[in-house]
Short mmCIF file of C-alpha atoms and ligand atoms in Angstrom, two decimals:
data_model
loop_
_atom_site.label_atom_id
_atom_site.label_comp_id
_atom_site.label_asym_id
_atom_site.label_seq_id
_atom_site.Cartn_x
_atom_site.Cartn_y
_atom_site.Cartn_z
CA UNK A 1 -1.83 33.62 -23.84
CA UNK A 2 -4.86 31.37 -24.44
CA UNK A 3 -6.28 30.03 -20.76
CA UNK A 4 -8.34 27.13 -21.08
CA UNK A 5 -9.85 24.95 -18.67
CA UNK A 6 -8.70 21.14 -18.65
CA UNK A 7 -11.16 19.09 -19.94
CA UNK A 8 -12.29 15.85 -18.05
CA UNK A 9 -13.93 14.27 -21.41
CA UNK A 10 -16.37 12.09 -20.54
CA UNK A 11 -16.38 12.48 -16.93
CA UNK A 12 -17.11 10.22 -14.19
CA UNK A 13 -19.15 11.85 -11.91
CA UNK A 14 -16.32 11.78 -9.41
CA UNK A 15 -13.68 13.21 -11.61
CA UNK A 16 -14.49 15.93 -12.90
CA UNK A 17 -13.82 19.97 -13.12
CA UNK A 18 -14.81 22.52 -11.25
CA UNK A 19 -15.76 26.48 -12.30
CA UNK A 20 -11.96 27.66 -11.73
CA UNK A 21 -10.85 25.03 -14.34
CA UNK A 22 -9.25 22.21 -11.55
CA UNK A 23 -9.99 19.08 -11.87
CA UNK A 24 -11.75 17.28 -8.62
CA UNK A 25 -11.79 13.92 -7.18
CA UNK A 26 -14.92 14.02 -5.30
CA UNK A 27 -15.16 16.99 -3.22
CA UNK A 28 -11.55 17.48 -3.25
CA UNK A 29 -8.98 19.43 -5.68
CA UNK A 30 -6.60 17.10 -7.17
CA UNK A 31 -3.83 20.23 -7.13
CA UNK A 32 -4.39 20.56 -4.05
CA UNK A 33 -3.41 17.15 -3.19
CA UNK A 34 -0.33 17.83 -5.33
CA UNK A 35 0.42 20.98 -3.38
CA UNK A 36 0.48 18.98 0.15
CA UNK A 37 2.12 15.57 -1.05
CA UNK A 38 6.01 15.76 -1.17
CA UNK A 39 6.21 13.08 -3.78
CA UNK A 40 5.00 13.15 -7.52
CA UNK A 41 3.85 10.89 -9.12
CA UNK A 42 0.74 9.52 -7.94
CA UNK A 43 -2.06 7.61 -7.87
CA UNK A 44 -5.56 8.98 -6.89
CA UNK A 45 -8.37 6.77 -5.87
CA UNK A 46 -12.12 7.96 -5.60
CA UNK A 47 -13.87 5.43 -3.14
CA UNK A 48 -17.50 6.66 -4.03
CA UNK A 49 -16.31 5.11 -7.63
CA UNK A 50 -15.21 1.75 -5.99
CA UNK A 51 -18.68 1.36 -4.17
CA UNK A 52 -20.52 2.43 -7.00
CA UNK A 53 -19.18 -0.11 -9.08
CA UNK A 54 -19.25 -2.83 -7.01
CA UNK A 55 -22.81 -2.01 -6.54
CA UNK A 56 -23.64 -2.14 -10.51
CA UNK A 57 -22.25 -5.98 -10.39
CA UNK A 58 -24.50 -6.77 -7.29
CA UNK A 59 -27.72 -5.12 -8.85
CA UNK A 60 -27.22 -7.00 -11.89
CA UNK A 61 -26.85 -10.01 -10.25
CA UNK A 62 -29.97 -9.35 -8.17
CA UNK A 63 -31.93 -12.86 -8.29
CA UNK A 64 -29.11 -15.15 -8.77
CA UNK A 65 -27.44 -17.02 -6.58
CA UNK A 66 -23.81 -15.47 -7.31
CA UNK A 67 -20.39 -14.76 -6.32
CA UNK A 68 -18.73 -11.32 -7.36
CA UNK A 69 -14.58 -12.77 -7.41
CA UNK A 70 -13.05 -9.33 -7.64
CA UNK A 71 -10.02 -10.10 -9.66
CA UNK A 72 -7.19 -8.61 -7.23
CA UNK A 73 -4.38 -8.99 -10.28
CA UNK A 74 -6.15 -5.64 -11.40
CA UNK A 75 -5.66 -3.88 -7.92
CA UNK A 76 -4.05 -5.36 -5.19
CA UNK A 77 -3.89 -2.38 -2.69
CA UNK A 78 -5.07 -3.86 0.86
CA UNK A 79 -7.09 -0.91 1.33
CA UNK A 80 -8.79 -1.15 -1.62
CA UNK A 81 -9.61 -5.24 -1.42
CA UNK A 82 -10.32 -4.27 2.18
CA UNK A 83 -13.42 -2.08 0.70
CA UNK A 84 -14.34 -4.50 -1.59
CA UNK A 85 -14.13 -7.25 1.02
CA UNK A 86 -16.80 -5.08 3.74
CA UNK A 87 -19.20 -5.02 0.82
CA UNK A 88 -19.36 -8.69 0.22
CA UNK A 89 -16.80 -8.89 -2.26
CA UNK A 90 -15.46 -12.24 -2.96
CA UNK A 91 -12.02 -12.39 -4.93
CA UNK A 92 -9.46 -14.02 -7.79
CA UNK A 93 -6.08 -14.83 -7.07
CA UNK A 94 -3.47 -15.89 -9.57
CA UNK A 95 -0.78 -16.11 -7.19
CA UNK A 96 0.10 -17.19 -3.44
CA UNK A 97 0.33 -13.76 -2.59
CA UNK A 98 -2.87 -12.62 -3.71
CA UNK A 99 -4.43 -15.45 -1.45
CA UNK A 100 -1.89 -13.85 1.19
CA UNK A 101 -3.54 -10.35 0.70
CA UNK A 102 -7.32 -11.78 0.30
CA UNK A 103 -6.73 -13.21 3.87
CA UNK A 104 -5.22 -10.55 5.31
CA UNK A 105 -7.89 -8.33 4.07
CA UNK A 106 -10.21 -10.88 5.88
CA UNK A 107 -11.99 -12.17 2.45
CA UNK A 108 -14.31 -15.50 3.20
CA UNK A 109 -12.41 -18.19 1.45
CA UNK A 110 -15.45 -20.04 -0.07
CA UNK A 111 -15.99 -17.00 -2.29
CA UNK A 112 -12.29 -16.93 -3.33
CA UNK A 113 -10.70 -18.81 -6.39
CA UNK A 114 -7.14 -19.70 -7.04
CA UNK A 115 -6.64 -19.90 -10.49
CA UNK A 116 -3.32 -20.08 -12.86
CA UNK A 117 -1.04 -21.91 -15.29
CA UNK A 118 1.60 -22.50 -12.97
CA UNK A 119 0.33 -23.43 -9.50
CA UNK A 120 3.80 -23.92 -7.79
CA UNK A 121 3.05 -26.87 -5.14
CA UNK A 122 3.80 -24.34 -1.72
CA UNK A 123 1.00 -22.22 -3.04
CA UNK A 124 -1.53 -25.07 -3.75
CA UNK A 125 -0.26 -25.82 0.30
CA UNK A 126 -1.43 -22.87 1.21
CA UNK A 127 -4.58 -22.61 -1.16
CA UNK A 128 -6.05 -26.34 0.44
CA UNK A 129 -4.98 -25.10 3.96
CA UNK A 130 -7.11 -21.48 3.30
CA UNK A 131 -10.01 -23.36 2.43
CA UNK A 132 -10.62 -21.89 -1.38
CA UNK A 133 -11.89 -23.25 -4.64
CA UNK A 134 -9.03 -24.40 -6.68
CA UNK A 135 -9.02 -23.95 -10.75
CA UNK A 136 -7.36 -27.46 -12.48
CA UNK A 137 -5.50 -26.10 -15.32
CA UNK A 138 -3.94 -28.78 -16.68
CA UNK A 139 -2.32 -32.40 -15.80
CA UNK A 140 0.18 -31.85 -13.99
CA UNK A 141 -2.15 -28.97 -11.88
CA UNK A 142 -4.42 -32.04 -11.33
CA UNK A 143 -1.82 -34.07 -9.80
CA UNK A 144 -0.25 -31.29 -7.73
CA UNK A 145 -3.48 -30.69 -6.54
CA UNK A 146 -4.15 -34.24 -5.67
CA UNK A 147 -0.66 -33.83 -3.24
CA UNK A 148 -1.31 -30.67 -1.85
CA UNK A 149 -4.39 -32.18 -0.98
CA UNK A 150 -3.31 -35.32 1.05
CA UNK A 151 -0.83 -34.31 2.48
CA UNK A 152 -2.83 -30.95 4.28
CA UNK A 153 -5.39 -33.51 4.66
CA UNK A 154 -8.58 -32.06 3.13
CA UNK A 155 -10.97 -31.99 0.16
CA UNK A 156 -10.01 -29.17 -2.40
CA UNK A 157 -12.67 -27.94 -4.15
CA UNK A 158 -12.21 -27.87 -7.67
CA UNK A 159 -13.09 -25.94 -11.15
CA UNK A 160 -12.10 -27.37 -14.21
CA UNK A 161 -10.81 -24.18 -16.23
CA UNK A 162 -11.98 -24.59 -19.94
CA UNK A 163 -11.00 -22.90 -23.15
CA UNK A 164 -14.49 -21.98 -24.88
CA UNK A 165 -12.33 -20.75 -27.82
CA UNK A 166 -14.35 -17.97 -28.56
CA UNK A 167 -12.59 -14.96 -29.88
CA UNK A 168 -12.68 -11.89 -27.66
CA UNK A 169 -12.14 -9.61 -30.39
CA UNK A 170 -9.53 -7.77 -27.92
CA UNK A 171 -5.94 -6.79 -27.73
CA UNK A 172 -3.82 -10.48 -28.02
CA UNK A 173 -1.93 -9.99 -24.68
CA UNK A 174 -5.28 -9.68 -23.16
CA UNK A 175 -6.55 -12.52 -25.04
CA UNK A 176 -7.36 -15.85 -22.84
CA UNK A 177 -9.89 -18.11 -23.97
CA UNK A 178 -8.86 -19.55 -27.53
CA UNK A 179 -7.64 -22.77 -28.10
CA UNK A 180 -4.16 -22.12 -28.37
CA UNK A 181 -3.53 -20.35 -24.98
CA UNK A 182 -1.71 -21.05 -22.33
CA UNK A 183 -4.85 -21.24 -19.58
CA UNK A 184 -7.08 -24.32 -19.51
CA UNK A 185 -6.88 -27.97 -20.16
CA UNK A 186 -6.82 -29.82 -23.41
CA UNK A 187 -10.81 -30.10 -24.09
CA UNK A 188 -10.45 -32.97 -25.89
CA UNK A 189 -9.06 -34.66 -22.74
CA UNK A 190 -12.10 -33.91 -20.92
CA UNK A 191 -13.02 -36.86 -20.25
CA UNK A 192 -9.44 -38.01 -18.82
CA UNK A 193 -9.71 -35.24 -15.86
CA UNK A 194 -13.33 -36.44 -14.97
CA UNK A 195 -11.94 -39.84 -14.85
CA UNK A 196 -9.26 -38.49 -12.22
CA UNK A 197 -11.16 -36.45 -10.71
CA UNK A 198 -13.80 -39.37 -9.45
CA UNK A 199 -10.75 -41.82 -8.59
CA UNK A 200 -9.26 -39.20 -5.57
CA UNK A 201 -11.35 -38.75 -2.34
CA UNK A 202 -9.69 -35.25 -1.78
CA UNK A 203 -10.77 -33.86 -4.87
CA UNK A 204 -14.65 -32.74 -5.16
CA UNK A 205 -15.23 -30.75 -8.57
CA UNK A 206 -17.74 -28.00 -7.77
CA UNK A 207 -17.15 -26.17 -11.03
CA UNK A 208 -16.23 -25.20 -14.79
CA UNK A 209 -13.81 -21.75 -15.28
CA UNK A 210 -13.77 -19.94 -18.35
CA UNK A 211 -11.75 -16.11 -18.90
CA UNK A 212 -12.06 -15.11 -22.52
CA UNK A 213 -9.69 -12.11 -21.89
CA UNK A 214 -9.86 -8.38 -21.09
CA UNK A 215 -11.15 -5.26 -22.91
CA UNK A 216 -13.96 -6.94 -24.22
CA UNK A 217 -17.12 -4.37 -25.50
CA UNK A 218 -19.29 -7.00 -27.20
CA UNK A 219 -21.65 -9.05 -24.47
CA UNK A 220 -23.00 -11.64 -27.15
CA UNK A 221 -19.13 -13.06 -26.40
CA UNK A 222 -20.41 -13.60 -22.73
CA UNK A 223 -23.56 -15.41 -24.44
CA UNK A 224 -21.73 -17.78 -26.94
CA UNK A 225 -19.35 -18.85 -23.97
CA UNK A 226 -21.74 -19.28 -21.62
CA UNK A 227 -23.68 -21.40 -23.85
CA UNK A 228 -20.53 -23.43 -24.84
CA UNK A 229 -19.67 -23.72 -21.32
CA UNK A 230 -23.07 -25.00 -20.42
CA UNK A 231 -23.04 -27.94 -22.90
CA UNK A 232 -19.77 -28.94 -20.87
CA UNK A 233 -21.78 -28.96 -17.81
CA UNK A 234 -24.25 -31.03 -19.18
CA UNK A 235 -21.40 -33.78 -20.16
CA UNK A 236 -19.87 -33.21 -16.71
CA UNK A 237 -23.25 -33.83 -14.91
CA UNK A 238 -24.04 -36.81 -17.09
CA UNK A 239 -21.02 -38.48 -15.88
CA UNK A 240 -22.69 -38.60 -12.41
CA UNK A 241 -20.85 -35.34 -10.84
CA UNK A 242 -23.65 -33.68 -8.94
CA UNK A 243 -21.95 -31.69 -6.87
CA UNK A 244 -21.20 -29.24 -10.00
CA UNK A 245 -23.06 -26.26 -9.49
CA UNK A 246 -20.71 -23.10 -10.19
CA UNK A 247 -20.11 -21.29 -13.55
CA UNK A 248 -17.60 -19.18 -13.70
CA UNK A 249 -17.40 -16.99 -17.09
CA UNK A 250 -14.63 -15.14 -15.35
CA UNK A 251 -13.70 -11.34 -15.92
CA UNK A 252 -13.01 -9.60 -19.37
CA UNK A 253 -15.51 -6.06 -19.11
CA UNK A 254 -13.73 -3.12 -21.14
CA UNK A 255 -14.40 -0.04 -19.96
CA UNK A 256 -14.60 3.68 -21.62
CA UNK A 257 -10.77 4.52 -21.77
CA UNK A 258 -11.41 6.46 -24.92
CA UNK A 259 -13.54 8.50 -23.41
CA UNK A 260 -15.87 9.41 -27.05
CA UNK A 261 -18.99 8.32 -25.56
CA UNK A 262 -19.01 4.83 -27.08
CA UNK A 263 -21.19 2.08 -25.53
CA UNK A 264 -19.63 -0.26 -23.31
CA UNK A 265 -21.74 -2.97 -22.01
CA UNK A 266 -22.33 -2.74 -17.95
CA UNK A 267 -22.31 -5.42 -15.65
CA UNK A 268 -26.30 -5.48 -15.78
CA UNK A 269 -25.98 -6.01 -19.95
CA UNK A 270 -23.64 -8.82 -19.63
CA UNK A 271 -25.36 -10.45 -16.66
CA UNK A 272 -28.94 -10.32 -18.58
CA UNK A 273 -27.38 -11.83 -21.74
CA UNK A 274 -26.85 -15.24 -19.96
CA UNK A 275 -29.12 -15.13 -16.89
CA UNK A 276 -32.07 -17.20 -18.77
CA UNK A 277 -29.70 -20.09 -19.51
CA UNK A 278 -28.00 -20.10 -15.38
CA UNK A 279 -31.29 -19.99 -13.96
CA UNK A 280 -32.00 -23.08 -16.36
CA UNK A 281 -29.37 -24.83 -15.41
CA UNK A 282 -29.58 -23.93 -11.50
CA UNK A 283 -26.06 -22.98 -11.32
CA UNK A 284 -24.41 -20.39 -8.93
CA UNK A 285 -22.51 -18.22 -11.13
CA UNK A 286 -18.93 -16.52 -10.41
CA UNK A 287 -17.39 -13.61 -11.96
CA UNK A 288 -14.64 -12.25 -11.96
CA UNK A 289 -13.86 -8.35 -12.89
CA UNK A 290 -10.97 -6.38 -12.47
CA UNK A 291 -10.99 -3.93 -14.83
CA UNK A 292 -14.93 -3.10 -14.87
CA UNK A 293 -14.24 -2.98 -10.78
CA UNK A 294 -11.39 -0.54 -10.65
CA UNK A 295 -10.05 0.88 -13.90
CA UNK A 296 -12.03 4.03 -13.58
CA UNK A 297 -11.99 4.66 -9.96
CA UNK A 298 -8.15 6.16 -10.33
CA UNK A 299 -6.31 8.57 -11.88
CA UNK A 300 -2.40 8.85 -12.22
CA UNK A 301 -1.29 12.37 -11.72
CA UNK A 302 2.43 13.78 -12.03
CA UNK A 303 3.63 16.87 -12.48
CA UNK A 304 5.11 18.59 -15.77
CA UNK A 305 8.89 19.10 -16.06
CA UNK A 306 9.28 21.10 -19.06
CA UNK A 307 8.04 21.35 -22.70
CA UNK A 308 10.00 20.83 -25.63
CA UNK A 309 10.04 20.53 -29.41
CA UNK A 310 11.63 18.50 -31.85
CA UNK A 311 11.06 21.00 -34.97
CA UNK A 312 8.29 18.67 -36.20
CA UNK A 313 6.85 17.52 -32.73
CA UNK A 314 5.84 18.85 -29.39
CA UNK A 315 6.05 17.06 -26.07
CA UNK A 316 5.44 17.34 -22.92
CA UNK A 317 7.52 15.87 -20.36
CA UNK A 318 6.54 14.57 -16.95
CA UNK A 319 7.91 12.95 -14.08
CA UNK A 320 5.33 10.16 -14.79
CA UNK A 321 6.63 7.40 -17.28
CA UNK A 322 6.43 3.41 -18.17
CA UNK A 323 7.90 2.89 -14.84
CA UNK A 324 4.74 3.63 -12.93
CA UNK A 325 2.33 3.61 -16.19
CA UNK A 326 3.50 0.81 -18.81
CA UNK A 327 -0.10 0.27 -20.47
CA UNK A 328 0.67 2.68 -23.45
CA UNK A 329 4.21 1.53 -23.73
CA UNK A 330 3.10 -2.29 -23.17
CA UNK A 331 0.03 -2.43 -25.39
CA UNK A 332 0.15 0.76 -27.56
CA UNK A 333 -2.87 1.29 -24.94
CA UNK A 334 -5.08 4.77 -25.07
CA UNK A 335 -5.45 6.32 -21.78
CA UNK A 336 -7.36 9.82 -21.65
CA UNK A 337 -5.13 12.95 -20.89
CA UNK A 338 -5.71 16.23 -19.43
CA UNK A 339 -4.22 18.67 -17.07
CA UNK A 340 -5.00 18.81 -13.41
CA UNK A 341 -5.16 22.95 -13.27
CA UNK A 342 -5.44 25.40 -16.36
CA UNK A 343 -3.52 25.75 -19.64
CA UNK A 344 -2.31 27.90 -22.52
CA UNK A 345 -3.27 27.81 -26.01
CA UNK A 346 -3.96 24.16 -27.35
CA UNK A 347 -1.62 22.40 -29.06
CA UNK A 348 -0.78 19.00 -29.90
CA UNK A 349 1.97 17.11 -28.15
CA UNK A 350 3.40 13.54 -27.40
CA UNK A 351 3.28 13.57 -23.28
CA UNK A 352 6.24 11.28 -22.22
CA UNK A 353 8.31 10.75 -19.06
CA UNK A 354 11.73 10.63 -18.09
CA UNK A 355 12.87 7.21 -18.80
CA UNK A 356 15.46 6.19 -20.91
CA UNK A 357 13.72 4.26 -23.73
CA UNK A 358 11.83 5.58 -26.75
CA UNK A 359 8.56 3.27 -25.95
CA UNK A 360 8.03 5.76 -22.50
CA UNK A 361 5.42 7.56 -23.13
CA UNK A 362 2.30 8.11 -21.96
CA UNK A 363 0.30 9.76 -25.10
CA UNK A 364 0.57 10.63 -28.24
CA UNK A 365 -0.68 13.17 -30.51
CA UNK A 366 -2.78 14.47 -27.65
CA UNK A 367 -4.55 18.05 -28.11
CA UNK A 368 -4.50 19.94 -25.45
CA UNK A 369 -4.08 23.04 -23.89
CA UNK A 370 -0.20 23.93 -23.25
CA UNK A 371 1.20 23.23 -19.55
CA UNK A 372 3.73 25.64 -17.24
CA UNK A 373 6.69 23.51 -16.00
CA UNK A 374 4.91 22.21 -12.74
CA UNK A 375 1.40 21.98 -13.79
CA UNK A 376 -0.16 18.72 -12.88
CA UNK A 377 -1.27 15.60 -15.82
CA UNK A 378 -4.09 13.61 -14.87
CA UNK A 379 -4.37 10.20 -17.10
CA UNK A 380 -7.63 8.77 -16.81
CA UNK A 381 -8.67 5.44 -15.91
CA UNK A 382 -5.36 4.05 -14.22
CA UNK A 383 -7.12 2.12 -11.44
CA UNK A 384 -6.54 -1.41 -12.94
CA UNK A 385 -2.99 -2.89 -14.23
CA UNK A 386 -1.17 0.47 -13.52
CA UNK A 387 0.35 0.58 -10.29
CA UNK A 388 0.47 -3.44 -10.09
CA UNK A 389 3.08 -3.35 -13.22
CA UNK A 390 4.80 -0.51 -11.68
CA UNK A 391 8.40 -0.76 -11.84
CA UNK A 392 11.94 0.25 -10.35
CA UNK A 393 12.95 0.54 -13.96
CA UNK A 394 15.81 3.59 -14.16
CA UNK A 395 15.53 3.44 -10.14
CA UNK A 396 12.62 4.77 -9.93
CA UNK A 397 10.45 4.26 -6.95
CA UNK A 398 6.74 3.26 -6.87
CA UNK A 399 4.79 5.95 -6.68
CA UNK A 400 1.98 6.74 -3.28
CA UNK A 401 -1.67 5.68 -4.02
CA UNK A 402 -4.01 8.20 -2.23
CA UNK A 403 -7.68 7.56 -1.77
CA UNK A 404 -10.20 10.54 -1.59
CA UNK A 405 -13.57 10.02 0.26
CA UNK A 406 -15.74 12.79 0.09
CA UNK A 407 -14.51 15.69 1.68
CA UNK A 408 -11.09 13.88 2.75
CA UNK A 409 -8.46 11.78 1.81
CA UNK A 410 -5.01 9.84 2.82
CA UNK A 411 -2.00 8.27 1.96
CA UNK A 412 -3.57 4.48 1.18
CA UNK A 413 0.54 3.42 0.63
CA UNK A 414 3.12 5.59 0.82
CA UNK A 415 5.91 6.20 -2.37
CA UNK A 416 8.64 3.79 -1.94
CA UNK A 417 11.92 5.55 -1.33
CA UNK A 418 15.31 5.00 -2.50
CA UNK A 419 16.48 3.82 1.31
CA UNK A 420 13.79 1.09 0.71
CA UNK A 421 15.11 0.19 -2.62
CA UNK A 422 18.83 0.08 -1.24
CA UNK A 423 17.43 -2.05 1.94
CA UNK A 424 17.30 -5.17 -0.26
CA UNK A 425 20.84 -5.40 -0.62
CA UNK A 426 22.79 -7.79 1.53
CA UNK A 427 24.94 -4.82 2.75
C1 PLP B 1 -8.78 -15.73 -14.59
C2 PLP B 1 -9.02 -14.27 -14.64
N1 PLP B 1 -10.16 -13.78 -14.10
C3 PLP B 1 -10.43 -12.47 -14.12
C4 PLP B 1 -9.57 -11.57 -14.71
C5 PLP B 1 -9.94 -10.12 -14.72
O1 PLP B 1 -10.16 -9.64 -15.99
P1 PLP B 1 -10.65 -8.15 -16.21
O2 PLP B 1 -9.72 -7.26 -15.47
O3 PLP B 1 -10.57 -7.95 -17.68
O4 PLP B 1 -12.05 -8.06 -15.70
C6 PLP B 1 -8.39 -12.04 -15.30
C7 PLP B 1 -7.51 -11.09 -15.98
O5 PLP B 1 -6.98 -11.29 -17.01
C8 PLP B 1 -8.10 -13.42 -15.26
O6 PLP B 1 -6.98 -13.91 -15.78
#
């Protein structure tokens, strides 16, 4: 038998493998975490990846006046907003509980916005009460606003969010910024919200939002929104607003999941696309990344079960599925594949979990070299919108998140169990 060495392709310096053929996290072997942890699946978090990316957004931003919003829908772990928060992060919410976690994890509320379609009135309550900027999104939003606003009895701060309607050239689930979406007011109405706006004392408008959507690997989008965006400013200001001065061009950064060496644009590419027309316009400029901040600081490991054949296809099946992992199931999205340990002779298999549904799976038509029942799966890149879409589906519980710094590492949050899944019940 064949033994070959799991490739990491592509690796981030923190994942990577090491002369016996493991693959690392840092300075620690992944197996070995899968040797000491009585639960499988599971996610593994570098931290040395976290810091270094949140570092790439601050150098870019070097000579701005800026807020980094880290987008906690990607990653809402309190540990990891926690690190985030100690190096200056500021954050994104799109729901009352993500303003509960930002200010639990102690985030300064001036460099927080509370953005969404659906603002229920409790969570604008809260938002006024916490002190945040609030994103308008529509009418009604205005007017709930307004409410929320007298009756805490204080100013909200406000963005308008606008479409741009520039296409993102991305995935259309992850698409956010055309004209027909769901986010953002009615452009043409403009006018109508400034007109609002200037007749409540509780409202100040400090801002315009845009979030073309997510994936994106072109930065001249960035430029053509921001430049869209800025001729909005230019009406807003000329209607006598001069307390605008944020623009926020929101989140959106792909990020190398295929692993082939293509060129994504960093932080410092799409920040130096638009940073002659901010410092033109003296604005303070927000954004907002999820993704680009935590997609490749993770990988989600499980361990093999068996492998099988179909006559005309392989496949490898794990105890990791859409339950813990729906991106490939959700979005037909490519993740990067490769075992934790070594392998046999290379093959090429569909690598799918246990669930009950033809759409689990995790990859297909992957190359790679052949697993022993047990072995241990890494797929790449599963810090952002993996474990926050995890499921129960097929009773399955939510797997531990582990994060590995340096030499060490520990249980961030623990698997769920199946006495916390029965606790719910009313007896
Ligand atoms: C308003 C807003 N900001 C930021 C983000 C983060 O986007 P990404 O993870 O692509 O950076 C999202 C995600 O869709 C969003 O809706």
């Amino acid at each position: 038998m064949v033994v070959a060495a799991p490739a990491v392709r592509n690796p981030t310096p923190p994942f990577s493998t090491d002369e016996d053929g493991y693959m690392t996290c840092e300075n620690v072997r992944i197996r070995d975490i899968q040797n000491d942890m009585d639960t499988s699946p599971m996610y593994i978090y570098s931290k040395e990846q976290l810091v270094n990316n949140y570092k790439a957004y601050e150098e870019a931003l070097k000579g701005l006046p800026s807020i980094i919003g880290y987008a906690i829908k990607a990653n809402n772990n309190l540990r990891i907003v926690e690190i985030l928060k100690d190096l200056g992060s500021g954050a994104v919410l799109v729901s009352g509980n993500e303003l509960r976690v930002a200010v639990k994890a102690g985030m300064d509320m001036t460099k927080t916005v509370f953005n969404g379609n659906g603002k229920t009135y409790q969570e604008l309550l809260y938002a006024v009460k916490c002190g945040c900027l609030i994103n308008i999104d529509s009418e009604f939003d205005l007017e709930h606003i307004v409410d929320a606003a007298k009756e805490v009895k204080k100013t909200a701060n406000v963005l308008i969010r606008i479409n741009p309607n520039v296409d993102p050239e991305v995935h259309p689930y992850v698409s956010t910024g055309l004209a027909g979406s769901k986010f953002g007011i009615r452009n043409s109405h403009l006018k109508w919200f400034l007109e609002r706006i200037k007749e409540e004392d509780v409202l100040s408008l400090v801002g315009v939002h845009c979030h073309l959507g997510s994936t994106i690997k072109k930065v001249d989008i960035f430029k053509d929104a921001a430049e869209i965006m800025l001729g909005f400013i230019n009406d807003i200001r000329s209607e006598g607003f001069d307390t605008l001065k944020y623009l926020n061009i929101g989140g959106g950064l792909g990020i190398d999941y295929e692993r082939i060496g293509e060129h994504i644009p960093r932080p410092i590419d799409l920040i130096n696309t638009i940073r002659p027309q901010l410092t033109e316009a003296g604005l303070t400029i927000i954004v907002e990344p999820g993704r680009s901040m935590v997609g490749n600081i993770a990988v989600f490991v499980s361990e093999v079960i068996g492998v099988k054949t179909s006559g005309s296809k392989n496949f490898i099946v794990t105890d990791g599925s859409m339950a813990e992992l729906i991106r490939p199931s959700l979005y037909d999205a490519y993740q990067f594949i490769c075992l934790t340990q070594p392998g046999g002779s290379i093959e090429t298999f569909d690598i799918v979990g246990p669930v009950c549904e033809s759409a689990d799976f995790l990859g297909k038509n992957r190359t790679m070299p052949t697993p022993v029942e047990g072995s241990g799966l890494a797929v790449m890149d599963a810090g952002a919108y993996c474990y926050v879409m995890a499921s129960n589906y097929n009773m399955k519980p939510r797997p531990a998140e582990i994060l590995v710094d340096g030499d060490e590492w520990r249980i961030i949050r623990r698997a769920e169990t199946f006495d916390d899944m029965m606790s719910l019940y009313d007896r």
